[in-house]
Short mmCIF file of C-alpha atoms in Angstrom, two decimals:
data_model
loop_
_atom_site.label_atom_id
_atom_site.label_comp_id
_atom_site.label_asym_id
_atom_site.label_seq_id
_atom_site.Cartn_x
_atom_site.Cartn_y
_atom_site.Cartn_z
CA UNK A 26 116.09 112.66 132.95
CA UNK A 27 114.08 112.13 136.16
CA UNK A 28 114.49 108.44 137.18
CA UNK A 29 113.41 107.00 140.50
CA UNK A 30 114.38 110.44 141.80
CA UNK A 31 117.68 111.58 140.45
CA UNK A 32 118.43 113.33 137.46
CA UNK A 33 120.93 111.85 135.31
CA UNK A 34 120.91 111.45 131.39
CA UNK A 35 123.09 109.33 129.36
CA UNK A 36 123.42 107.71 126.17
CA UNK A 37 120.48 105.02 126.93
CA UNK A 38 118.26 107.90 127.82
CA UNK A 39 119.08 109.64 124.99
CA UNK A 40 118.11 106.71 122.45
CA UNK A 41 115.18 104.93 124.54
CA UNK A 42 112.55 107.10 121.90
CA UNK A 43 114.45 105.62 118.52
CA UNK A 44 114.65 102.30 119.92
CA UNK A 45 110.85 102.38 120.43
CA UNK A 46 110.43 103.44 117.24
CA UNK A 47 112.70 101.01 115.47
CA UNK A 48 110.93 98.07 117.57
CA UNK A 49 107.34 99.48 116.90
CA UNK A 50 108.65 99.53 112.88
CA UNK A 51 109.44 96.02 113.50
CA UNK A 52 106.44 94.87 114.80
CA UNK A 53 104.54 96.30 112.52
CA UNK A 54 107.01 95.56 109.24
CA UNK A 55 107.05 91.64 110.37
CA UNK A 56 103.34 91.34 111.13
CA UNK A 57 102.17 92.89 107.79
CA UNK A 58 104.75 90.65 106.01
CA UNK A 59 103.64 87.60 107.72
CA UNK A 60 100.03 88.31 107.19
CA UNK A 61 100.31 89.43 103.30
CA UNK A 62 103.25 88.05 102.17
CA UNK A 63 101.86 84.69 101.14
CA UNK A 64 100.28 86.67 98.46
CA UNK A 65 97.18 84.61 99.35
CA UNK A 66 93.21 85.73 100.19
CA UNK A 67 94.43 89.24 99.09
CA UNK A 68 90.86 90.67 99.31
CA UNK A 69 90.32 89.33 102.44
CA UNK A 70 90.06 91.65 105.58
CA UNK A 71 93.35 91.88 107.73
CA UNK A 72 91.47 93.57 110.86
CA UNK A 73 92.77 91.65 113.46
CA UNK A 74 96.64 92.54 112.11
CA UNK A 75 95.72 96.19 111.83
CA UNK A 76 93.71 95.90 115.36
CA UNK A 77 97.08 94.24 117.27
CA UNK A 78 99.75 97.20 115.06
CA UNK A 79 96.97 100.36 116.02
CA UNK A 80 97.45 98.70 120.18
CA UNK A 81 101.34 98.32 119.33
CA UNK A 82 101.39 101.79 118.10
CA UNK A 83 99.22 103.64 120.96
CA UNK A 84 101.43 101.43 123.47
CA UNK A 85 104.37 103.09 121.06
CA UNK A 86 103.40 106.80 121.42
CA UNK A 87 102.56 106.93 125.05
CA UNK A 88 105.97 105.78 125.61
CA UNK A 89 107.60 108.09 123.86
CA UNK A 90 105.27 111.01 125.28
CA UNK A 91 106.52 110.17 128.52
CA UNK A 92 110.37 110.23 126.93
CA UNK A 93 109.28 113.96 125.72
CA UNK A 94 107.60 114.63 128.75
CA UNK A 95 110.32 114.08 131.09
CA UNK A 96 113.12 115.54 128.93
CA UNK A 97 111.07 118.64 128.53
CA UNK A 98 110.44 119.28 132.25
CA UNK A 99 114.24 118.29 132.81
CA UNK A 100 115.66 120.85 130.29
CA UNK A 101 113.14 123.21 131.19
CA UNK A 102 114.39 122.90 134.70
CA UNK A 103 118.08 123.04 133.78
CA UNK A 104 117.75 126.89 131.91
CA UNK A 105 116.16 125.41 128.74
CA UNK A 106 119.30 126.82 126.87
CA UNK A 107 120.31 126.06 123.03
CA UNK A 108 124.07 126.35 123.35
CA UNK A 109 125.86 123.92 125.73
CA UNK A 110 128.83 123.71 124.18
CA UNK A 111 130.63 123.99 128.11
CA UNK A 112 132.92 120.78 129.13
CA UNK A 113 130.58 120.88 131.93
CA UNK A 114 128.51 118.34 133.71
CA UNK A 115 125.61 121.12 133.84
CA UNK A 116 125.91 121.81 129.74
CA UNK A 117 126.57 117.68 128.96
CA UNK A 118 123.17 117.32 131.03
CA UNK A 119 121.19 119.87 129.25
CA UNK A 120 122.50 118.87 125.97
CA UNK A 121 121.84 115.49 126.48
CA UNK A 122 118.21 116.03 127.55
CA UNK A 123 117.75 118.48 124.41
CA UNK A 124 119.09 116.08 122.23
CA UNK A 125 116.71 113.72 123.94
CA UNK A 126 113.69 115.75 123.30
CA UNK A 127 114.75 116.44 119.39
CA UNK A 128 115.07 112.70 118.83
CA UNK A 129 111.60 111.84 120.59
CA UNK A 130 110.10 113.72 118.86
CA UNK A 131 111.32 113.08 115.45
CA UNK A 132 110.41 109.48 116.85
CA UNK A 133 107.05 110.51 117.81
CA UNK A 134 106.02 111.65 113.82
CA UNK A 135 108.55 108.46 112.62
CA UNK A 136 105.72 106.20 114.37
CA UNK A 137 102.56 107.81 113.15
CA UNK A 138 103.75 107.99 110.16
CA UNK A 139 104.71 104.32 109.92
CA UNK A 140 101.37 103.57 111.48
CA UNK A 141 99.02 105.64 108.66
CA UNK A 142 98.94 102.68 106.26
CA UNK A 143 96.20 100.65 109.07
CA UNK A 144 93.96 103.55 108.88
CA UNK A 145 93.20 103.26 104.93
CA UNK A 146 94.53 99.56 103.76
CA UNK A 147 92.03 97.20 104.53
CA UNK A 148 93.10 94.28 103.03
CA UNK A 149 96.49 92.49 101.42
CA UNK A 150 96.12 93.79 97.92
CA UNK B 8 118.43 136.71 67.65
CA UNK B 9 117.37 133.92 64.90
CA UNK B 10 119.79 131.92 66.52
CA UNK B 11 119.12 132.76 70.10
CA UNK B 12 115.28 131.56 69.58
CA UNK B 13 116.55 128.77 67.90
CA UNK B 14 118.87 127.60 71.05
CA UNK B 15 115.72 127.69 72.99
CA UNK B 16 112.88 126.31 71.10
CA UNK B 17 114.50 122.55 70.21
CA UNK B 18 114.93 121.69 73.61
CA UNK B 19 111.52 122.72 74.32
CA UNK B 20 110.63 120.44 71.48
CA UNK B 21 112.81 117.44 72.30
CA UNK B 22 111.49 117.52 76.39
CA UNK B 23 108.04 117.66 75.04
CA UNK B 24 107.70 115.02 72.84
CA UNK B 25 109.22 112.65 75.36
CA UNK B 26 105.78 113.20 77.26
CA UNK B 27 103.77 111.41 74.22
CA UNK B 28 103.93 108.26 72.56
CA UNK B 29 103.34 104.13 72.97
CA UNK B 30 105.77 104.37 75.98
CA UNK B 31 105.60 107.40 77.76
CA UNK B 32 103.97 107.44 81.16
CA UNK B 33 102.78 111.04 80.76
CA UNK B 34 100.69 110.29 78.33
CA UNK B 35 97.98 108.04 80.26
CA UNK B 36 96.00 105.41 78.89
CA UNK B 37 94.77 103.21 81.79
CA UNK B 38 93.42 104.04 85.03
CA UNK B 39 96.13 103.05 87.25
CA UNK B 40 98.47 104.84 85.06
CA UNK B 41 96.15 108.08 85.44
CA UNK B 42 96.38 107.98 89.41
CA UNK B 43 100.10 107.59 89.30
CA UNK B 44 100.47 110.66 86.47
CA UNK B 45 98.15 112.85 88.96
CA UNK B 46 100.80 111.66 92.20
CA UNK B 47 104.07 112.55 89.71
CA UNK B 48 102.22 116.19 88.94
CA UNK B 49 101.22 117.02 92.51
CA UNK B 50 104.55 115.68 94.24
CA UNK B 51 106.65 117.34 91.37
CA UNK B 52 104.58 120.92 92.22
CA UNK B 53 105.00 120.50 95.76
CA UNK B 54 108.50 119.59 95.40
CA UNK B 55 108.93 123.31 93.03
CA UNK B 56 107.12 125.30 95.86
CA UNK B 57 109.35 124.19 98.03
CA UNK B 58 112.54 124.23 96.20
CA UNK B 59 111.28 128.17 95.71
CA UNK B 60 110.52 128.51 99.37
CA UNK B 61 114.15 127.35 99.98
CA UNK B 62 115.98 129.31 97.23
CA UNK B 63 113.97 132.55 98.57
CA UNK B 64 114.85 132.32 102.04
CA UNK B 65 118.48 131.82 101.15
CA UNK B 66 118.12 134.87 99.08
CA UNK B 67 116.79 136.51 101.68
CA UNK B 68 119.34 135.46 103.75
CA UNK B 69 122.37 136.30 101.40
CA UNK B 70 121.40 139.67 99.93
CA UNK B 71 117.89 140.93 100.93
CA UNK B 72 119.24 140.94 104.51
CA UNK B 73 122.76 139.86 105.04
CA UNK B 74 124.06 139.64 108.70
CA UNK B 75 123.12 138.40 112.01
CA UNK B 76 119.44 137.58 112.71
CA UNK B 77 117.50 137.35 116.64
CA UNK B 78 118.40 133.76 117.90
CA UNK B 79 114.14 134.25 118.28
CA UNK B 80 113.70 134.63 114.94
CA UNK B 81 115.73 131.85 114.01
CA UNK B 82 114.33 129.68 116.47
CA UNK B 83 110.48 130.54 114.67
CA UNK B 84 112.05 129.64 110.96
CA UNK B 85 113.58 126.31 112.14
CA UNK B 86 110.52 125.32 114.34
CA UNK B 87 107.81 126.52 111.71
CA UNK B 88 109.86 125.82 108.59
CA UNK B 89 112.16 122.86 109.16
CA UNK B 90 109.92 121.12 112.02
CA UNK B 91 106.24 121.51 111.70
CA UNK B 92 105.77 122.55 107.83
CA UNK B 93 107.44 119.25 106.39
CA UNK B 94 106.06 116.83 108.86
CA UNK B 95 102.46 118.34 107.95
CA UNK B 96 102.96 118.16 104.05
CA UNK B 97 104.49 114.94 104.26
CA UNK B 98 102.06 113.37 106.41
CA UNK B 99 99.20 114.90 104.29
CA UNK B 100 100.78 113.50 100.71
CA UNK B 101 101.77 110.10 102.57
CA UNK B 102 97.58 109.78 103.96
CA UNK B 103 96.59 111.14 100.26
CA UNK B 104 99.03 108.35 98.71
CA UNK B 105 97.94 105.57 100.61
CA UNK B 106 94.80 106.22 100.08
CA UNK B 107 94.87 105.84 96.43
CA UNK B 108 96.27 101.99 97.11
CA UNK B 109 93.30 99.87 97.67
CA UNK B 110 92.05 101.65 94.47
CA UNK B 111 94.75 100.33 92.25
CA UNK B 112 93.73 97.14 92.85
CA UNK B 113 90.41 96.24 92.31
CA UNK B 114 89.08 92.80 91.25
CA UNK B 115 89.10 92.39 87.48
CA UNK B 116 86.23 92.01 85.56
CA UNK B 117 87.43 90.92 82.05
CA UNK B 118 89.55 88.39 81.53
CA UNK B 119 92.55 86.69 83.01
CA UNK B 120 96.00 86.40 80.91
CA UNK B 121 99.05 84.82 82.16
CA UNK B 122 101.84 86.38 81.38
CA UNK B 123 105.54 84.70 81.84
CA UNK B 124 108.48 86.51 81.50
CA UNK B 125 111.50 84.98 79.88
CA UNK B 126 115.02 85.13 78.95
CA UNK B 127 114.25 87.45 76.91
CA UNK B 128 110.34 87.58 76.07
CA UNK B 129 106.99 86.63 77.32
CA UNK B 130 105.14 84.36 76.70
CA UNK B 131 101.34 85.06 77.11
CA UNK B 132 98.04 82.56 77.81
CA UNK B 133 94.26 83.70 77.02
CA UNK B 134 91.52 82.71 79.12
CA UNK B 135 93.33 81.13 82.02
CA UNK B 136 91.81 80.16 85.67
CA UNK B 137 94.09 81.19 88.63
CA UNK B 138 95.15 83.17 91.83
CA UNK B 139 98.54 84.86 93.22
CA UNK B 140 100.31 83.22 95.38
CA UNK B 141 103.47 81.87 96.72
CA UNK B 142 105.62 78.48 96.13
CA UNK B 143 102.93 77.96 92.81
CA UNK B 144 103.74 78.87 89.07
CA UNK B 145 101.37 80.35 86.57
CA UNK B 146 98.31 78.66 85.27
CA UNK B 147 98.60 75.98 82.61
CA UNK B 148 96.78 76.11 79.40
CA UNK B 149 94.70 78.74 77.61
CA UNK B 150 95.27 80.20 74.31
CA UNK B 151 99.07 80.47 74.06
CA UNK B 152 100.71 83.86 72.18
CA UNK B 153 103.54 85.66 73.30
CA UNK B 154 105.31 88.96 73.10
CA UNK B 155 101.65 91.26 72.16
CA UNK B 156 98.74 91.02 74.38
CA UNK B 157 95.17 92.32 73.63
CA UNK B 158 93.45 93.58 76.37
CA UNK B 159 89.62 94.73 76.16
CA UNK B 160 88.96 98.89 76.63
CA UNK B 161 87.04 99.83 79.92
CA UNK B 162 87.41 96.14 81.64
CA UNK B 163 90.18 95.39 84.25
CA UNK B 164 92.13 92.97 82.83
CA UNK B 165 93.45 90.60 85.39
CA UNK B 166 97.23 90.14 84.52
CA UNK B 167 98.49 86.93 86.37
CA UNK B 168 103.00 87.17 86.45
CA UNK B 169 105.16 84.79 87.06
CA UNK B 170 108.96 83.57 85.57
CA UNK B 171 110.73 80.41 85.44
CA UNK B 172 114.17 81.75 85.13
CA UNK B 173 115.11 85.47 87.12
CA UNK B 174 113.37 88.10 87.99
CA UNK B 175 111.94 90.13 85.81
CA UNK B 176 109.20 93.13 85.71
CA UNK B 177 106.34 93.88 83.38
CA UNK B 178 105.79 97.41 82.31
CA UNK B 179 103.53 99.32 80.40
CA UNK B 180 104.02 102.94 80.91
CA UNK B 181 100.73 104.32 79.82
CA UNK B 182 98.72 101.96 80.75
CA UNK B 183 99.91 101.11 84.72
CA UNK B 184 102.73 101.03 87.06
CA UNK B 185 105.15 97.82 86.93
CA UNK B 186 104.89 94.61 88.48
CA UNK B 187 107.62 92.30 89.21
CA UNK B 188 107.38 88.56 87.58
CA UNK B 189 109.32 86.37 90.09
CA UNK B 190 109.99 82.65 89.65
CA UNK B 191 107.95 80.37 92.04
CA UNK B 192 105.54 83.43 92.60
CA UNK B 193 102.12 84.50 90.68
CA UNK B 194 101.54 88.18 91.12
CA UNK B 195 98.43 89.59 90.22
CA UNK B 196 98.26 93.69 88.38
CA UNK B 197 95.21 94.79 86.65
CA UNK B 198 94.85 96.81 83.50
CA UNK B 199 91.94 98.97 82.79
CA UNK B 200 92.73 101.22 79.75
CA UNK B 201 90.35 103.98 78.92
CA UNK B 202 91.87 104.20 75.58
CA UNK B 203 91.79 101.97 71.98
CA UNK B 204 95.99 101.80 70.66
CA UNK B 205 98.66 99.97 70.68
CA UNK B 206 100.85 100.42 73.43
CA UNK B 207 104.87 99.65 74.40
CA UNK B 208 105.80 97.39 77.44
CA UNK B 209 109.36 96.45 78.52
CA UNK B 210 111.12 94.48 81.25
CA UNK B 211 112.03 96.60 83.73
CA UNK B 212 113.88 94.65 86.19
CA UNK B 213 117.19 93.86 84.55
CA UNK B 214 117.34 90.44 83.49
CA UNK B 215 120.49 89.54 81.50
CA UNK B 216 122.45 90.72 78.02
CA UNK B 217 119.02 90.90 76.30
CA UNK B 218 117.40 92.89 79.05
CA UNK B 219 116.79 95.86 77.15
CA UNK B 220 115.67 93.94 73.66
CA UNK B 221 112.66 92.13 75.70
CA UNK B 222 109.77 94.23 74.83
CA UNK B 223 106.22 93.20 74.26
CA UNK B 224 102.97 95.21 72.71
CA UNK B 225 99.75 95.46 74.24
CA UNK B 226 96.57 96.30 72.29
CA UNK B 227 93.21 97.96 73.09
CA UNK B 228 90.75 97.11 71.34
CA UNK B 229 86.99 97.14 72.20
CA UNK B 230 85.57 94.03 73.86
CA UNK B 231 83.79 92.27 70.74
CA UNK B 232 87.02 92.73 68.99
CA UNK B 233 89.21 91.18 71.49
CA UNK B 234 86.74 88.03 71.82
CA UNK B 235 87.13 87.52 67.60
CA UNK B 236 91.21 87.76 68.28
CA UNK B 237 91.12 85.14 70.81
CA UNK B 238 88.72 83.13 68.89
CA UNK B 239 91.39 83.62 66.16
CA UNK B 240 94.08 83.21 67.94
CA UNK B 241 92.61 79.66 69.47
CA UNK B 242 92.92 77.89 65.99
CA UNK B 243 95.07 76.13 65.00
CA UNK B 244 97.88 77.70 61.93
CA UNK B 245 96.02 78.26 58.33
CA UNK B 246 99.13 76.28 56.62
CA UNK B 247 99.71 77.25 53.18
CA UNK B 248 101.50 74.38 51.35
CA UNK B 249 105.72 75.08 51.37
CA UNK B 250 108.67 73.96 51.59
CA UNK B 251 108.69 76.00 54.75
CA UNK B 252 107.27 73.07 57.20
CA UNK B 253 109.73 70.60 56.03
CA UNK B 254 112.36 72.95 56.37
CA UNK B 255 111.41 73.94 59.77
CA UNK B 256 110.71 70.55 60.81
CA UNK B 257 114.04 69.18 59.58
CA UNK B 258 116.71 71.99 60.66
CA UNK B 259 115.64 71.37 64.17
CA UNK B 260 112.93 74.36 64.61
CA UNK B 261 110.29 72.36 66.32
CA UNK B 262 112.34 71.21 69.01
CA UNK B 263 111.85 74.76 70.63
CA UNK B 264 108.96 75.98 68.75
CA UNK B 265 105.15 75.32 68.47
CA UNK B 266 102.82 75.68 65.67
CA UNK B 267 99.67 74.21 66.49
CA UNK B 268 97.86 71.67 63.85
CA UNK B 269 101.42 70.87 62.49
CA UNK B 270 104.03 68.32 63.94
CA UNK B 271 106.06 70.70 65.42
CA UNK B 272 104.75 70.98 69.36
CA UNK B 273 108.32 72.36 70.91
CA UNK B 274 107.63 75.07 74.30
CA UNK B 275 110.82 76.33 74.89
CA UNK B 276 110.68 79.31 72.35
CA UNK B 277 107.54 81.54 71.58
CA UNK B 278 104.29 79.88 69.83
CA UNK B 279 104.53 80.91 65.75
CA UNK B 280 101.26 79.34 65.13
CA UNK B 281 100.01 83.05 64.19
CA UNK B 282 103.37 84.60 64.12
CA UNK B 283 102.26 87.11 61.23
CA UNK B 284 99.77 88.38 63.17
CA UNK B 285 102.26 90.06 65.60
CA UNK B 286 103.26 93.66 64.70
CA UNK B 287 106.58 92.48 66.06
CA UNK B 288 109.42 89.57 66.06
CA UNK B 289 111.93 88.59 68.82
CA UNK B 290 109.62 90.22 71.74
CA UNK B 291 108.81 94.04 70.16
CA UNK B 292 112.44 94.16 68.51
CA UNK B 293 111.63 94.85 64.86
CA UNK B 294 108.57 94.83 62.65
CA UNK B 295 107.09 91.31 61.50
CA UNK B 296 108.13 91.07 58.10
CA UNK B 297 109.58 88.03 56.05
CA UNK B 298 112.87 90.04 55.54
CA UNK B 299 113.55 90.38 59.63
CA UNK B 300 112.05 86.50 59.78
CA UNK B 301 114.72 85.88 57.62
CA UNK B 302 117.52 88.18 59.29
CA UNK B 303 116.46 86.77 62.66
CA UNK B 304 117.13 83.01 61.71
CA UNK B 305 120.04 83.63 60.25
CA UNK B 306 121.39 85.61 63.61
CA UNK B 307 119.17 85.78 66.58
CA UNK B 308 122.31 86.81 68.26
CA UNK B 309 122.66 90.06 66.23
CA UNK B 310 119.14 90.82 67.19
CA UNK B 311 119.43 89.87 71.35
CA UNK B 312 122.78 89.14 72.77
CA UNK B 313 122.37 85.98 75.15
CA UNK B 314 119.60 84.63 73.46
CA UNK B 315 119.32 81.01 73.76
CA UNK B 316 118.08 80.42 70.06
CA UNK B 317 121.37 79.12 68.15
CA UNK B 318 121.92 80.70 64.64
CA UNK B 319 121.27 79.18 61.34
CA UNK B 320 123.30 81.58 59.39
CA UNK B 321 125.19 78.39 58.13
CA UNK B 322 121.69 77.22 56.09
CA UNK B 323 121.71 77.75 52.64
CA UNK B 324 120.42 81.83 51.95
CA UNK B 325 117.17 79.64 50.06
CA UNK B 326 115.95 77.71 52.88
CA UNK B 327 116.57 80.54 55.33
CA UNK B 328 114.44 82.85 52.74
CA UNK B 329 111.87 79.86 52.75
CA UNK B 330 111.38 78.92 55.63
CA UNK B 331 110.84 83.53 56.62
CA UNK B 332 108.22 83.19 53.75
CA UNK B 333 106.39 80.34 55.35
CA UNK B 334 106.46 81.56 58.75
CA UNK B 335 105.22 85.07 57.68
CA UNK B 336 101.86 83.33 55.80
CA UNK B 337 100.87 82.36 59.45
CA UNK B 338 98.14 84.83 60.59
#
């Protein structure tokens, strides 16, 4: 992965998209709880909790577009090859940014998915 | 060939008539429990198309077209059929499943029942006024029953839950999904049943020895007729002169047990002012009749293992059979 001009993946590059994803869950796991937990006002509108989890989420996604994008060019650039199974630094490099790119974007859907309840839950019941 | 036939067509009978009855969930009486039967059908085809997808391929794989495939081709079936296909159907049924939510839980607009549930039965209030909530306990007063509810057909019942032991969950299958009953907590589930019947409920959050003894029976009846059964059920007992009240009184009964317009005003146990009303005894265990009154005094324990009532087996059989008669007048 591209940072401040050189190229060099490792583990943290490799889980920066999950750990987005497990701190936009959360977020958004805490916040619901804390809003609807006490069981309280349960017709009342929760806009302002599904207003600050939608911002949390865009802020989410972006992130982890740029994760994708980078480790896409980067692989790309490196042969964009399947197999690395070479005790290489070339093949550890390519099949850490592959392995990057899976995981983003099996974070990417994780995070949409955990944001879909905002869109069509209005309220704590 | 008799016998072949044979081999198949019992199953087929015993599967299907699991899918009727007071208890089954495929056999919908509410509208909650309706929307959830329509999920189970639509998941459970998806889940088959699939499954069939799957088995295909592998067939494909195995002896359609055994041997080595283009790493392209490959590529297409893992992108297309493990990446994009799954994340599209599940997003679609989790958007389609969410949506039915708010649905599920409208605002009632018949009446309000608490309903407590305890080691092991429930006992049930008419007509009370309350919210859900945290750190609060059910609603005092109202009409006090327990173990058979009547709901009215085509309102939503508001169901108010709570516990003052453990945790346990109320459940009636055709009717709606289950709620969970948790001390210090109200929760709130609505019932609208689109059918007249008598209907099974049971705890399904396990609870103790007697978990699977604490049933309870809700009837649908239409509204006019529920408003004359809690009329009914607000008087106090019709006592036919007995034996039976002294009895009851003097072995110690009324220490646990109410029967209102009599001396005995105990709220540990169930209410018996209209026990023989009740289609069932020890919360939907066995049929109200003076025989199982009688059988149930005698051994409680024989009935639901961990139950707190003692036994009063050592009575005499004639006050036993007494005191089942009397409490099987009270309608």
């Amino acid at each position: 992965m591209q940072i401040f001009g050189r190229t060099k993946d490792n583990l943290w590059t490799l889980i920066a998209a999950p750990v987005i994803w497990g701190i936009h869950f959360l977020f958004s796991y805490f916040l619901a709880a804390f809003r609807c937990a006490p069981n309280a006002d349960i017709f009342e509108s929760i806009g302002s909790t599904r207003v600050a989890i939608g911002f949390v989420t865009l802020v989410s996604l972006c992130l982890i577009a740029l994760v994708i994008r980078r480790a896409w060019h980067e692989w790309l650039t490196g042969g964009g090859g399947f197999r690395n199974d070479q005790d290489t630094p070339e093949g550890r490099e390519s099949f850490l940014e592959f392995s990057t790119l899976l995981l983003a974007g099996l974070s990417f859907a994780a995070v949409v998915f955990e944001t879909m309840p905002i869109l069509v839950i209005g309220d704590c019941r | 060939m008799k016998k072949f036939r044979t081999s198949r067509t019992f199953p087929a009978i015993f599967a299907l008539s699991a899918c009727e009855g007071p208890q089954s969930a495929f056999d919908a009486a509410g509208a909650e429990a309706a929307r959830v039967l329509t999920l189970f059908w639509v998941m459970l085809i998806g889940a088959v198309a699939i499954w069939a997808v799957v088995v295909a391929i592998g067939y494909y794989a195995t002896k359609t077209r055994p041997g080595q495939h283009s790493e392209k081709a490959g590529l297409r079936l893992i992108i297309w059929g493990g990446c994009v296909f799954p994340t599209v159907v599940l997003a679609m049924l989790l958007f389609w499943g969410l949506r039915m939510m708010p649905d599920l839980r409208p605002p009632g607009d018949g009446p309000t029942i608490a309903v407590s549930g305890e080691r092991f039965w429930w006992r049930v209030a008419y007509g009370v006024e309350g919210e859900p909530g945290v750190v609060r306990n059910l609603p005092i007063g109202g009409v006090p029953s327990a173990n058979e509810i009547w709901i009215p057909l085509g309102k939503r019942t508001e169901i108010l839950l709570g516990s003052p032991d453990v945790i346990h969950s109320f459940w009636v299958p055709p009717l709606a999904g289950k709620m969970d009953a948790i001390p210090g907590r109200v929760n709130r589930l609505i019932l609208e049943p689109t059918e007249v019947g008598v209907f099974n409920g049971a705890c399904a959050e396990f609870c103790g020895t007697a978990h699977a003894q604490m049933g309870f029976r809700v009837v649908v009846v239409p509204e006019t007729e529920f408003t004359e059964y809690v009329r009914a059920q607000a008087q106090p007992a019709a006592v036919p002169e007995s034996e039976g009240l002294d009895l009851f009184i003097r072995n110690g009964c009324a220490a646990c047990h109410a029967i209102r317009g009599t001396p005995p005003d105990g709220v540990v146990g169930p209410d018996l002012t209209h026990l023989a009303s009740r289609r069932t005894i020890g919360a939907g265990i066995v049929p109200t009749t003076v025989e199982n009154i009688a059988d149930f005094v005698a051994s409680p324990d024989h009935f639901k293992p961990g139950i707190e009532m003692p036994a009063f087996g050592m009575l005499p059989k004639d006050e036993i059979a007494q005191i089942a008669a009397w409490l099987g007048s009270l309608e």
